[in-house]
């Protein structure tokens, strides 16, 4: 090699080394969406990479200057996701094109089930697959049993791989979840065969939603250069790339990804600047490390001030108590009036009773002999209860009666006539308003010396002494049943 060529190569290497220095060694800072659930405490995820794309480890508060609405915040703490004990929403996106058929897809399903078992009870997980299109295998849920059952439905079916669309669709689904801590896990060989979206679109969407992408690169027949796409997505969004050359590594890689998610750092501080006013506030972050310096600004919305609601709640409670007091006073007054009315009624009834007793004593004093006429009249009465005369009996010596044991006419008595009809219709001689009685149910005719009960083709039949009949002579003591209405012959 000539001396001139050596000098040229050395110059190129020197320029490559000096470019980052001349650029100021600017750090790349990715910050997550601020969590204000425990306001005034504010926490947000933070990931820092140097100019070479390497993750900066060992961050501490001495390296960070933080300003909220231009006011310096002095008291900061670093927490990992595991230390904060906040639950997380994770979307698992799986390449389900034919390149994953067989052993790879089986290993992926087994690894996902193990991954799910390690999550906390409040973590929410959703699963999608992407190929020619995107399929939602499981919506977000905290039910581990449901997730593992849905995992079995994953199949490698697609001809093409819509990698970028799958990532963007997963990010959109995650953005709709009302959990502050989120992460997207995507497994693929990195090859995208769709044309509508690019990896830059996916990265931009992840930054817009402040969602880190944790990618897993599985080696297929596709060129290894495509794995760089997965690595780039992770680096640019605050996530981490993981390599899985064979199916054997897939299970271990998912376990490692869970550790990476739980190890995500957050900066937390107590806000002394913002109030719970539902307004936007700005956080400016300046980080200086041995690798360089970087700045980042994020905007958060403070929660709604609950004090106005509390005042309103107390006002409502006071109004309810006032109305309740009015109701109680009114009810008490009504109860007193009712008690007075009851007392007056009792006195009046007592006075009436005394008058009746006095009158009875006076009547007995006038006539101490029993009134035989009245007794004879009573003896002739067929029944002390109400009697309905349905027709004349043409001089029979004994009057036969129908006594209703139940139904609408319970307790009533009907005197038999030579001809009479029984049914639900008002046109009958005896109308029984009961649904089990037909409109024209039966009739009674006097034949010789007997009364004959004849069924008129009723729906529920006519019974005499428990036996269903089409016609039968009836006499005193018989039990007749019309539908469900029971009648005693007297």
mmCIF file with all atom_site columns, C-alpha atoms in Angstrom, residues 53-226:
data_model
loop_
_atom_site.group_PDB
_atom_site.id
_atom_site.type_symbol
_atom_site.label_atom_id
_atom_site.label_alt_id
_atom_site.label_comp_id
_atom_site.label_asym_id
_atom_site.label_entity_id
_atom_site.label_seq_id
_atom_site.pdbx_PDB_ins_code
_atom_site.Cartn_x
_atom_site.Cartn_y
_atom_site.Cartn_z
_atom_site.occupancy
_atom_site.B_iso_or_equiv
_atom_site.pdbx_formal_charge
_atom_site.auth_seq_id
_atom_site.auth_comp_id
_atom_site.auth_asym_id
_atom_site.auth_atom_id
_atom_site.pdbx_PDB_model_num
ATOM 1   C CA . UNK A 1 53  ? -26.407 5.151   19.735 1.00 0.00 ? 53  UNK A CA 1
ATOM 2   C CA . UNK A 1 54  ? -25.245 3.452   22.906 1.00 0.00 ? 54  UNK A CA 1
ATOM 3   C CA . UNK A 1 55  ? -27.488 3.689   25.941 1.00 0.00 ? 55  UNK A CA 1
ATOM 4   C CA . UNK A 1 56  ? -26.053 5.881   28.689 1.00 0.00 ? 56  UNK A CA 1
ATOM 5   C CA . UNK A 1 57  ? -26.080 3.901   31.921 1.00 0.00 ? 57  UNK A CA 1
ATOM 6   C CA . UNK A 1 58  ? -25.664 5.093   35.486 1.00 0.00 ? 58  UNK A CA 1
ATOM 7   C CA . UNK A 1 59  ? -27.674 8.318   35.281 1.00 0.00 ? 59  UNK A CA 1
ATOM 8   C CA . UNK A 1 60  ? -28.060 10.143  38.583 1.00 0.00 ? 60  UNK A CA 1
ATOM 9   C CA . UNK A 1 61  ? -29.540 13.425  39.767 1.00 0.00 ? 61  UNK A CA 1
ATOM 10  C CA . UNK A 1 62  ? -26.170 15.232  39.614 1.00 0.00 ? 62  UNK A CA 1
ATOM 11  C CA . UNK A 1 63  ? -26.260 14.914  35.826 1.00 0.00 ? 63  UNK A CA 1
ATOM 12  C CA . UNK A 1 64  ? -29.763 16.360  35.437 1.00 0.00 ? 64  UNK A CA 1
ATOM 13  C CA . UNK A 1 65  ? -31.090 19.901  35.563 1.00 0.00 ? 65  UNK A CA 1
ATOM 14  C CA . UNK A 1 66  ? -34.849 20.125  35.398 1.00 0.00 ? 66  UNK A CA 1
ATOM 15  C CA . UNK A 1 67  ? -37.037 23.219  34.976 1.00 0.00 ? 67  UNK A CA 1
ATOM 16  C CA . UNK A 1 68  ? -40.800 23.350  35.260 1.00 0.00 ? 68  UNK A CA 1
ATOM 17  C CA . UNK A 1 69  ? -42.250 26.428  33.601 1.00 0.00 ? 69  UNK A CA 1
ATOM 18  C CA . UNK A 1 70  ? -38.706 27.930  33.720 1.00 0.00 ? 70  UNK A CA 1
ATOM 19  C CA . UNK A 1 71  ? -38.418 27.359  37.496 1.00 0.00 ? 71  UNK A CA 1
ATOM 20  C CA . UNK A 1 72  ? -35.552 25.097  38.588 1.00 0.00 ? 72  UNK A CA 1
ATOM 21  C CA . UNK A 1 73  ? -36.625 21.923  40.400 1.00 0.00 ? 73  UNK A CA 1
ATOM 22  C CA . UNK A 1 74  ? -34.042 20.931  42.984 1.00 0.00 ? 74  UNK A CA 1
ATOM 23  C CA . UNK A 1 75  ? -35.351 17.718  44.520 1.00 0.00 ? 75  UNK A CA 1
ATOM 24  C CA . UNK A 1 76  ? -35.247 14.900  41.942 1.00 0.00 ? 76  UNK A CA 1
ATOM 25  C CA . UNK A 1 77  ? -35.208 11.113  42.280 1.00 0.00 ? 77  UNK A CA 1
ATOM 26  C CA . UNK A 1 78  ? -34.575 8.296   39.831 1.00 0.00 ? 78  UNK A CA 1
ATOM 27  C CA . UNK A 1 79  ? -36.872 5.253   39.980 1.00 0.00 ? 79  UNK A CA 1
ATOM 28  C CA . UNK A 1 80  ? -37.114 2.147   37.879 1.00 0.00 ? 80  UNK A CA 1
ATOM 29  C CA . UNK A 1 81  ? -40.525 0.943   36.769 1.00 0.00 ? 81  UNK A CA 1
ATOM 30  C CA . UNK A 1 82  ? -40.209 -1.998  39.155 1.00 0.00 ? 82  UNK A CA 1
ATOM 31  C CA . UNK A 1 83  ? -39.387 0.346   42.054 1.00 0.00 ? 83  UNK A CA 1
ATOM 32  C CA . UNK A 1 84  ? -42.322 2.636   41.341 1.00 0.00 ? 84  UNK A CA 1
ATOM 33  C CA . UNK A 1 85  ? -44.684 -0.381  41.404 1.00 0.00 ? 85  UNK A CA 1
ATOM 34  C CA . UNK A 1 86  ? -46.839 1.262   38.734 1.00 0.00 ? 86  UNK A CA 1
ATOM 35  C CA . UNK A 1 87  ? -48.689 -1.117  36.421 1.00 0.00 ? 87  UNK A CA 1
ATOM 36  C CA . UNK A 1 88  ? -47.907 -1.113  32.722 1.00 0.00 ? 88  UNK A CA 1
ATOM 37  C CA . UNK A 1 89  ? -49.674 -1.731  29.415 1.00 0.00 ? 89  UNK A CA 1
ATOM 38  C CA . UNK A 1 90  ? -47.714 -3.949  27.005 1.00 0.00 ? 90  UNK A CA 1
ATOM 39  C CA . UNK A 1 91  ? -48.612 -4.791  23.412 1.00 0.00 ? 91  UNK A CA 1
ATOM 40  C CA . UNK A 1 92  ? -46.958 -7.913  21.991 1.00 0.00 ? 92  UNK A CA 1
ATOM 41  C CA . UNK A 1 93  ? -46.697 -7.757  18.181 1.00 0.00 ? 93  UNK A CA 1
ATOM 42  C CA . UNK A 1 94  ? -45.672 -10.955 16.366 1.00 0.00 ? 94  UNK A CA 1
ATOM 43  C CA . UNK A 1 95  ? -44.615 -11.475 12.746 1.00 0.00 ? 95  UNK A CA 1
ATOM 44  C CA . UNK A 1 96  ? -47.049 -14.159 11.499 1.00 0.00 ? 96  UNK A CA 1
ATOM 45  C CA . UNK A 1 97  ? -45.921 -14.442 7.876  1.00 0.00 ? 97  UNK A CA 1
ATOM 46  C CA . UNK A 1 98  ? -44.999 -17.851 6.423  1.00 0.00 ? 98  UNK A CA 1
ATOM 47  C CA . UNK A 1 99  ? -41.339 -17.252 7.270  1.00 0.00 ? 99  UNK A CA 1
ATOM 48  C CA . UNK A 1 100 ? -42.301 -17.927 10.907 1.00 0.00 ? 100 UNK A CA 1
ATOM 49  C CA . UNK A 1 101 ? -44.252 -21.154 10.269 1.00 0.00 ? 101 UNK A CA 1
ATOM 50  C CA . UNK A 1 102 ? -43.449 -24.308 12.214 1.00 0.00 ? 102 UNK A CA 1
ATOM 51  C CA . UNK A 1 103 ? -40.891 -24.233 15.013 1.00 0.00 ? 103 UNK A CA 1
ATOM 52  C CA . UNK A 1 104 ? -40.536 -20.436 15.252 1.00 0.00 ? 104 UNK A CA 1
ATOM 53  C CA . UNK A 1 105 ? -44.240 -19.729 15.797 1.00 0.00 ? 105 UNK A CA 1
ATOM 54  C CA . UNK A 1 106 ? -44.513 -22.594 18.323 1.00 0.00 ? 106 UNK A CA 1
ATOM 55  C CA . UNK A 1 107 ? -41.534 -21.227 20.283 1.00 0.00 ? 107 UNK A CA 1
ATOM 56  C CA . UNK A 1 108 ? -43.017 -17.726 20.192 1.00 0.00 ? 108 UNK A CA 1
ATOM 57  C CA . UNK A 1 109 ? -46.356 -18.942 21.620 1.00 0.00 ? 109 UNK A CA 1
ATOM 58  C CA . UNK A 1 110 ? -44.610 -20.833 24.407 1.00 0.00 ? 110 UNK A CA 1
ATOM 59  C CA . UNK A 1 111 ? -42.409 -17.815 25.222 1.00 0.00 ? 111 UNK A CA 1
ATOM 60  C CA . UNK A 1 112 ? -45.403 -15.436 25.356 1.00 0.00 ? 112 UNK A CA 1
ATOM 61  C CA . UNK A 1 113 ? -47.220 -17.707 27.841 1.00 0.00 ? 113 UNK A CA 1
ATOM 62  C CA . UNK A 1 114 ? -44.169 -17.734 30.123 1.00 0.00 ? 114 UNK A CA 1
ATOM 63  C CA . UNK A 1 115 ? -43.846 -13.969 29.720 1.00 0.00 ? 115 UNK A CA 1
ATOM 64  C CA . UNK A 1 116 ? -47.487 -13.433 30.738 1.00 0.00 ? 116 UNK A CA 1
ATOM 65  C CA . UNK A 1 117 ? -47.067 -15.544 33.895 1.00 0.00 ? 117 UNK A CA 1
ATOM 66  C CA . UNK A 1 118 ? -44.326 -13.199 35.125 1.00 0.00 ? 118 UNK A CA 1
ATOM 67  C CA . UNK A 1 119 ? -46.416 -10.018 34.925 1.00 0.00 ? 119 UNK A CA 1
ATOM 68  C CA . UNK A 1 120 ? -48.067 -8.430  37.943 1.00 0.00 ? 120 UNK A CA 1
ATOM 69  C CA . UNK A 1 121 ? -51.814 -8.763  38.488 1.00 0.00 ? 121 UNK A CA 1
ATOM 70  C CA . UNK A 1 122 ? -52.589 -5.201  37.310 1.00 0.00 ? 122 UNK A CA 1
ATOM 71  C CA . UNK A 1 123 ? -50.449 -5.205  34.156 1.00 0.00 ? 123 UNK A CA 1
ATOM 72  C CA . UNK A 1 124 ? -52.531 -5.076  30.973 1.00 0.00 ? 124 UNK A CA 1
ATOM 73  C CA . UNK A 1 125 ? -51.428 -6.986  27.870 1.00 0.00 ? 125 UNK A CA 1
ATOM 74  C CA . UNK A 1 126 ? -52.717 -7.100  24.302 1.00 0.00 ? 126 UNK A CA 1
ATOM 75  C CA . UNK A 1 127 ? -51.518 -9.295  21.425 1.00 0.00 ? 127 UNK A CA 1
ATOM 76  C CA . UNK A 1 128 ? -51.539 -8.694  17.666 1.00 0.00 ? 128 UNK A CA 1
ATOM 77  C CA . UNK A 1 129 ? -50.033 -10.468 14.673 1.00 0.00 ? 129 UNK A CA 1
ATOM 78  C CA . UNK A 1 130 ? -49.009 -8.846  11.398 1.00 0.00 ? 130 UNK A CA 1
ATOM 79  C CA . UNK A 1 131 ? -48.594 -10.419 7.961  1.00 0.00 ? 131 UNK A CA 1
ATOM 80  C CA . UNK A 1 132 ? -50.589 -9.250  4.915  1.00 0.00 ? 132 UNK A CA 1
ATOM 81  C CA . UNK A 1 133 ? -52.740 -7.423  7.447  1.00 0.00 ? 133 UNK A CA 1
ATOM 82  C CA . UNK A 1 134 ? -52.949 -6.929  11.216 1.00 0.00 ? 134 UNK A CA 1
ATOM 83  C CA . UNK A 1 135 ? -55.018 -9.289  13.391 1.00 0.00 ? 135 UNK A CA 1
ATOM 84  C CA . UNK A 1 136 ? -55.953 -8.524  17.005 1.00 0.00 ? 136 UNK A CA 1
ATOM 85  C CA . UNK A 1 137 ? -55.408 -11.829 18.816 1.00 0.00 ? 137 UNK A CA 1
ATOM 86  C CA . UNK A 1 138 ? -56.359 -10.463 22.248 1.00 0.00 ? 138 UNK A CA 1
ATOM 87  C CA . UNK A 1 139 ? -57.530 -7.000  23.331 1.00 0.00 ? 139 UNK A CA 1
ATOM 88  C CA . UNK A 1 140 ? -55.887 -5.512  26.418 1.00 0.00 ? 140 UNK A CA 1
ATOM 89  C CA . UNK A 1 141 ? -56.717 -7.490  29.546 1.00 0.00 ? 141 UNK A CA 1
ATOM 90  C CA . UNK A 1 142 ? -55.343 -8.340  32.987 1.00 0.00 ? 142 UNK A CA 1
ATOM 91  C CA . UNK A 1 143 ? -56.613 -11.936 32.759 1.00 0.00 ? 143 UNK A CA 1
ATOM 92  C CA . UNK A 1 144 ? -53.608 -14.204 32.312 1.00 0.00 ? 144 UNK A CA 1
ATOM 93  C CA . UNK A 1 145 ? -55.776 -17.253 31.623 1.00 0.00 ? 145 UNK A CA 1
ATOM 94  C CA . UNK A 1 146 ? -57.594 -15.431 28.832 1.00 0.00 ? 146 UNK A CA 1
ATOM 95  C CA . UNK A 1 147 ? -54.320 -14.254 27.283 1.00 0.00 ? 147 UNK A CA 1
ATOM 96  C CA . UNK A 1 148 ? -52.747 -17.713 27.301 1.00 0.00 ? 148 UNK A CA 1
ATOM 97  C CA . UNK A 1 149 ? -55.876 -19.204 25.758 1.00 0.00 ? 149 UNK A CA 1
ATOM 98  C CA . UNK A 1 150 ? -55.808 -16.621 22.937 1.00 0.00 ? 150 UNK A CA 1
ATOM 99  C CA . UNK A 1 151 ? -52.090 -17.225 22.288 1.00 0.00 ? 151 UNK A CA 1
ATOM 100 C CA . UNK A 1 152 ? -52.913 -20.723 21.005 1.00 0.00 ? 152 UNK A CA 1
ATOM 101 C CA . UNK A 1 153 ? -54.839 -19.134 18.096 1.00 0.00 ? 153 UNK A CA 1
ATOM 102 C CA . UNK A 1 154 ? -51.679 -17.530 16.641 1.00 0.00 ? 154 UNK A CA 1
ATOM 103 C CA . UNK A 1 155 ? -50.872 -19.026 13.233 1.00 0.00 ? 155 UNK A CA 1
ATOM 104 C CA . UNK A 1 156 ? -48.372 -18.201 10.487 1.00 0.00 ? 156 UNK A CA 1
ATOM 105 C CA . UNK A 1 157 ? -50.681 -17.524 7.543  1.00 0.00 ? 157 UNK A CA 1
ATOM 106 C CA . UNK A 1 158 ? -49.603 -14.427 5.614  1.00 0.00 ? 158 UNK A CA 1
ATOM 107 C CA . UNK A 1 159 ? -47.715 -14.257 2.353  1.00 0.00 ? 159 UNK A CA 1
ATOM 108 C CA . UNK A 1 160 ? -46.152 -10.840 3.023  1.00 0.00 ? 160 UNK A CA 1
ATOM 109 C CA . UNK A 1 161 ? -44.848 -8.965  6.059  1.00 0.00 ? 161 UNK A CA 1
ATOM 110 C CA . UNK A 1 162 ? -46.433 -5.580  6.860  1.00 0.00 ? 162 UNK A CA 1
ATOM 111 C CA . UNK A 1 163 ? -43.872 -4.834  9.571  1.00 0.00 ? 163 UNK A CA 1
ATOM 112 C CA . UNK A 1 164 ? -44.176 -1.050  9.681  1.00 0.00 ? 164 UNK A CA 1
ATOM 113 C CA . UNK A 1 165 ? -47.963 -1.092  9.530  1.00 0.00 ? 165 UNK A CA 1
ATOM 114 C CA . UNK A 1 166 ? -48.019 -3.696  12.324 1.00 0.00 ? 166 UNK A CA 1
ATOM 115 C CA . UNK A 1 167 ? -45.837 -1.492  14.536 1.00 0.00 ? 167 UNK A CA 1
ATOM 116 C CA . UNK A 1 168 ? -47.917 1.633   13.840 1.00 0.00 ? 168 UNK A CA 1
ATOM 117 C CA . UNK A 1 169 ? -51.188 -0.232  14.491 1.00 0.00 ? 169 UNK A CA 1
ATOM 118 C CA . UNK A 1 170 ? -49.772 -1.556  17.764 1.00 0.00 ? 170 UNK A CA 1
ATOM 119 C CA . UNK A 1 171 ? -48.748 1.940   18.841 1.00 0.00 ? 171 UNK A CA 1
ATOM 120 C CA . UNK A 1 172 ? -52.239 3.254   18.075 1.00 0.00 ? 172 UNK A CA 1
ATOM 121 C CA . UNK A 1 173 ? -53.825 0.523   20.185 1.00 0.00 ? 173 UNK A CA 1
ATOM 122 C CA . UNK A 1 174 ? -51.450 1.303   23.055 1.00 0.00 ? 174 UNK A CA 1
ATOM 123 C CA . UNK A 1 175 ? -52.189 5.012   22.848 1.00 0.00 ? 175 UNK A CA 1
ATOM 124 C CA . UNK A 1 176 ? -55.864 4.313   23.533 1.00 0.00 ? 176 UNK A CA 1
ATOM 125 C CA . UNK A 1 177 ? -55.089 2.542   26.816 1.00 0.00 ? 177 UNK A CA 1
ATOM 126 C CA . UNK A 1 178 ? -55.528 4.776   29.887 1.00 0.00 ? 178 UNK A CA 1
ATOM 127 C CA . UNK A 1 179 ? -52.288 3.585   31.501 1.00 0.00 ? 179 UNK A CA 1
ATOM 128 C CA . UNK A 1 180 ? -49.310 5.942   31.646 1.00 0.00 ? 180 UNK A CA 1
ATOM 129 C CA . UNK A 1 181 ? -46.522 3.329   31.453 1.00 0.00 ? 181 UNK A CA 1
ATOM 130 C CA . UNK A 1 182 ? -46.540 1.587   28.075 1.00 0.00 ? 182 UNK A CA 1
ATOM 131 C CA . UNK A 1 183 ? -44.248 -0.541  25.936 1.00 0.00 ? 183 UNK A CA 1
ATOM 132 C CA . UNK A 1 184 ? -44.414 -2.238  22.537 1.00 0.00 ? 184 UNK A CA 1
ATOM 133 C CA . UNK A 1 185 ? -42.638 -5.576  21.999 1.00 0.00 ? 185 UNK A CA 1
ATOM 134 C CA . UNK A 1 186 ? -42.247 -6.506  18.334 1.00 0.00 ? 186 UNK A CA 1
ATOM 135 C CA . UNK A 1 187 ? -40.689 -9.754  17.011 1.00 0.00 ? 187 UNK A CA 1
ATOM 136 C CA . UNK A 1 188 ? -39.789 -10.056 13.328 1.00 0.00 ? 188 UNK A CA 1
ATOM 137 C CA . UNK A 1 189 ? -36.942 -10.725 10.904 1.00 0.00 ? 189 UNK A CA 1
ATOM 138 C CA . UNK A 1 190 ? -37.021 -7.010  10.106 1.00 0.00 ? 190 UNK A CA 1
ATOM 139 C CA . UNK A 1 191 ? -38.065 -7.334  6.478  1.00 0.00 ? 191 UNK A CA 1
ATOM 140 C CA . UNK A 1 192 ? -40.965 -5.084  5.486  1.00 0.00 ? 192 UNK A CA 1
ATOM 141 C CA . UNK A 1 193 ? -42.878 -5.875  2.305  1.00 0.00 ? 193 UNK A CA 1
ATOM 142 C CA . UNK A 1 194 ? -45.511 -3.157  2.598  1.00 0.00 ? 194 UNK A CA 1
ATOM 143 C CA . UNK A 1 195 ? -45.244 0.149   0.781  1.00 0.00 ? 195 UNK A CA 1
ATOM 144 C CA . UNK A 1 196 ? -47.605 2.464   2.643  1.00 0.00 ? 196 UNK A CA 1
ATOM 145 C CA . UNK A 1 197 ? -45.432 3.006   5.726  1.00 0.00 ? 197 UNK A CA 1
ATOM 146 C CA . UNK A 1 198 ? -41.726 3.345   6.547  1.00 0.00 ? 198 UNK A CA 1
ATOM 147 C CA . UNK A 1 199 ? -39.662 2.741   9.652  1.00 0.00 ? 199 UNK A CA 1
ATOM 148 C CA . UNK A 1 200 ? -39.403 6.540   10.036 1.00 0.00 ? 200 UNK A CA 1
ATOM 149 C CA . UNK A 1 201 ? -43.213 6.697   10.210 1.00 0.00 ? 201 UNK A CA 1
ATOM 150 C CA . UNK A 1 202 ? -43.189 4.078   12.967 1.00 0.00 ? 202 UNK A CA 1
ATOM 151 C CA . UNK A 1 203 ? -40.459 5.906   14.906 1.00 0.00 ? 203 UNK A CA 1
ATOM 152 C CA . UNK A 1 204 ? -42.251 9.235   14.583 1.00 0.00 ? 204 UNK A CA 1
ATOM 153 C CA . UNK A 1 205 ? -45.494 7.659   15.825 1.00 0.00 ? 205 UNK A CA 1
ATOM 154 C CA . UNK A 1 206 ? -43.718 6.076   18.815 1.00 0.00 ? 206 UNK A CA 1
ATOM 155 C CA . UNK A 1 207 ? -42.163 9.423   19.748 1.00 0.00 ? 207 UNK A CA 1
ATOM 156 C CA . UNK A 1 208 ? -45.505 11.173  19.356 1.00 0.00 ? 208 UNK A CA 1
ATOM 157 C CA . UNK A 1 209 ? -47.112 8.733   21.786 1.00 0.00 ? 209 UNK A CA 1
ATOM 158 C CA . UNK A 1 210 ? -43.969 8.508   24.024 1.00 0.00 ? 210 UNK A CA 1
ATOM 159 C CA . UNK A 1 211 ? -43.981 4.702   23.748 1.00 0.00 ? 211 UNK A CA 1
ATOM 160 C CA . UNK A 1 212 ? -40.654 2.796   23.677 1.00 0.00 ? 212 UNK A CA 1
ATOM 161 C CA . UNK A 1 213 ? -40.260 -0.085  21.226 1.00 0.00 ? 213 UNK A CA 1
ATOM 162 C CA . UNK A 1 214 ? -38.488 -3.225  22.444 1.00 0.00 ? 214 UNK A CA 1
ATOM 163 C CA . UNK A 1 215 ? -37.613 -5.202  19.324 1.00 0.00 ? 215 UNK A CA 1
ATOM 164 C CA . UNK A 1 216 ? -36.624 -8.868  18.922 1.00 0.00 ? 216 UNK A CA 1
ATOM 165 C CA . UNK A 1 217 ? -34.768 -9.785  15.745 1.00 0.00 ? 217 UNK A CA 1
ATOM 166 C CA . UNK A 1 218 ? -35.325 -13.410 14.710 1.00 0.00 ? 218 UNK A CA 1
ATOM 167 C CA . UNK A 1 219 ? -32.987 -14.747 12.029 1.00 0.00 ? 219 UNK A CA 1
ATOM 168 C CA . UNK A 1 220 ? -34.774 -16.213 8.980  1.00 0.00 ? 220 UNK A CA 1
ATOM 169 C CA . UNK A 1 221 ? -33.738 -16.587 5.359  1.00 0.00 ? 221 UNK A CA 1
ATOM 170 C CA . UNK A 1 222 ? -34.161 -12.804 5.049  1.00 0.00 ? 222 UNK A CA 1
ATOM 171 C CA . UNK A 1 223 ? -30.936 -10.808 4.869  1.00 0.00 ? 223 UNK A CA 1
ATOM 172 C CA . UNK A 1 224 ? -29.438 -9.837  8.215  1.00 0.00 ? 224 UNK A CA 1
ATOM 173 C CA . UNK A 1 225 ? -29.380 -6.206  7.116  1.00 0.00 ? 225 UNK A CA 1
ATOM 174 C CA . UNK A 1 226 ? -33.117 -5.992  7.804  1.00 0.00 ? 226 UNK A CA 1
#
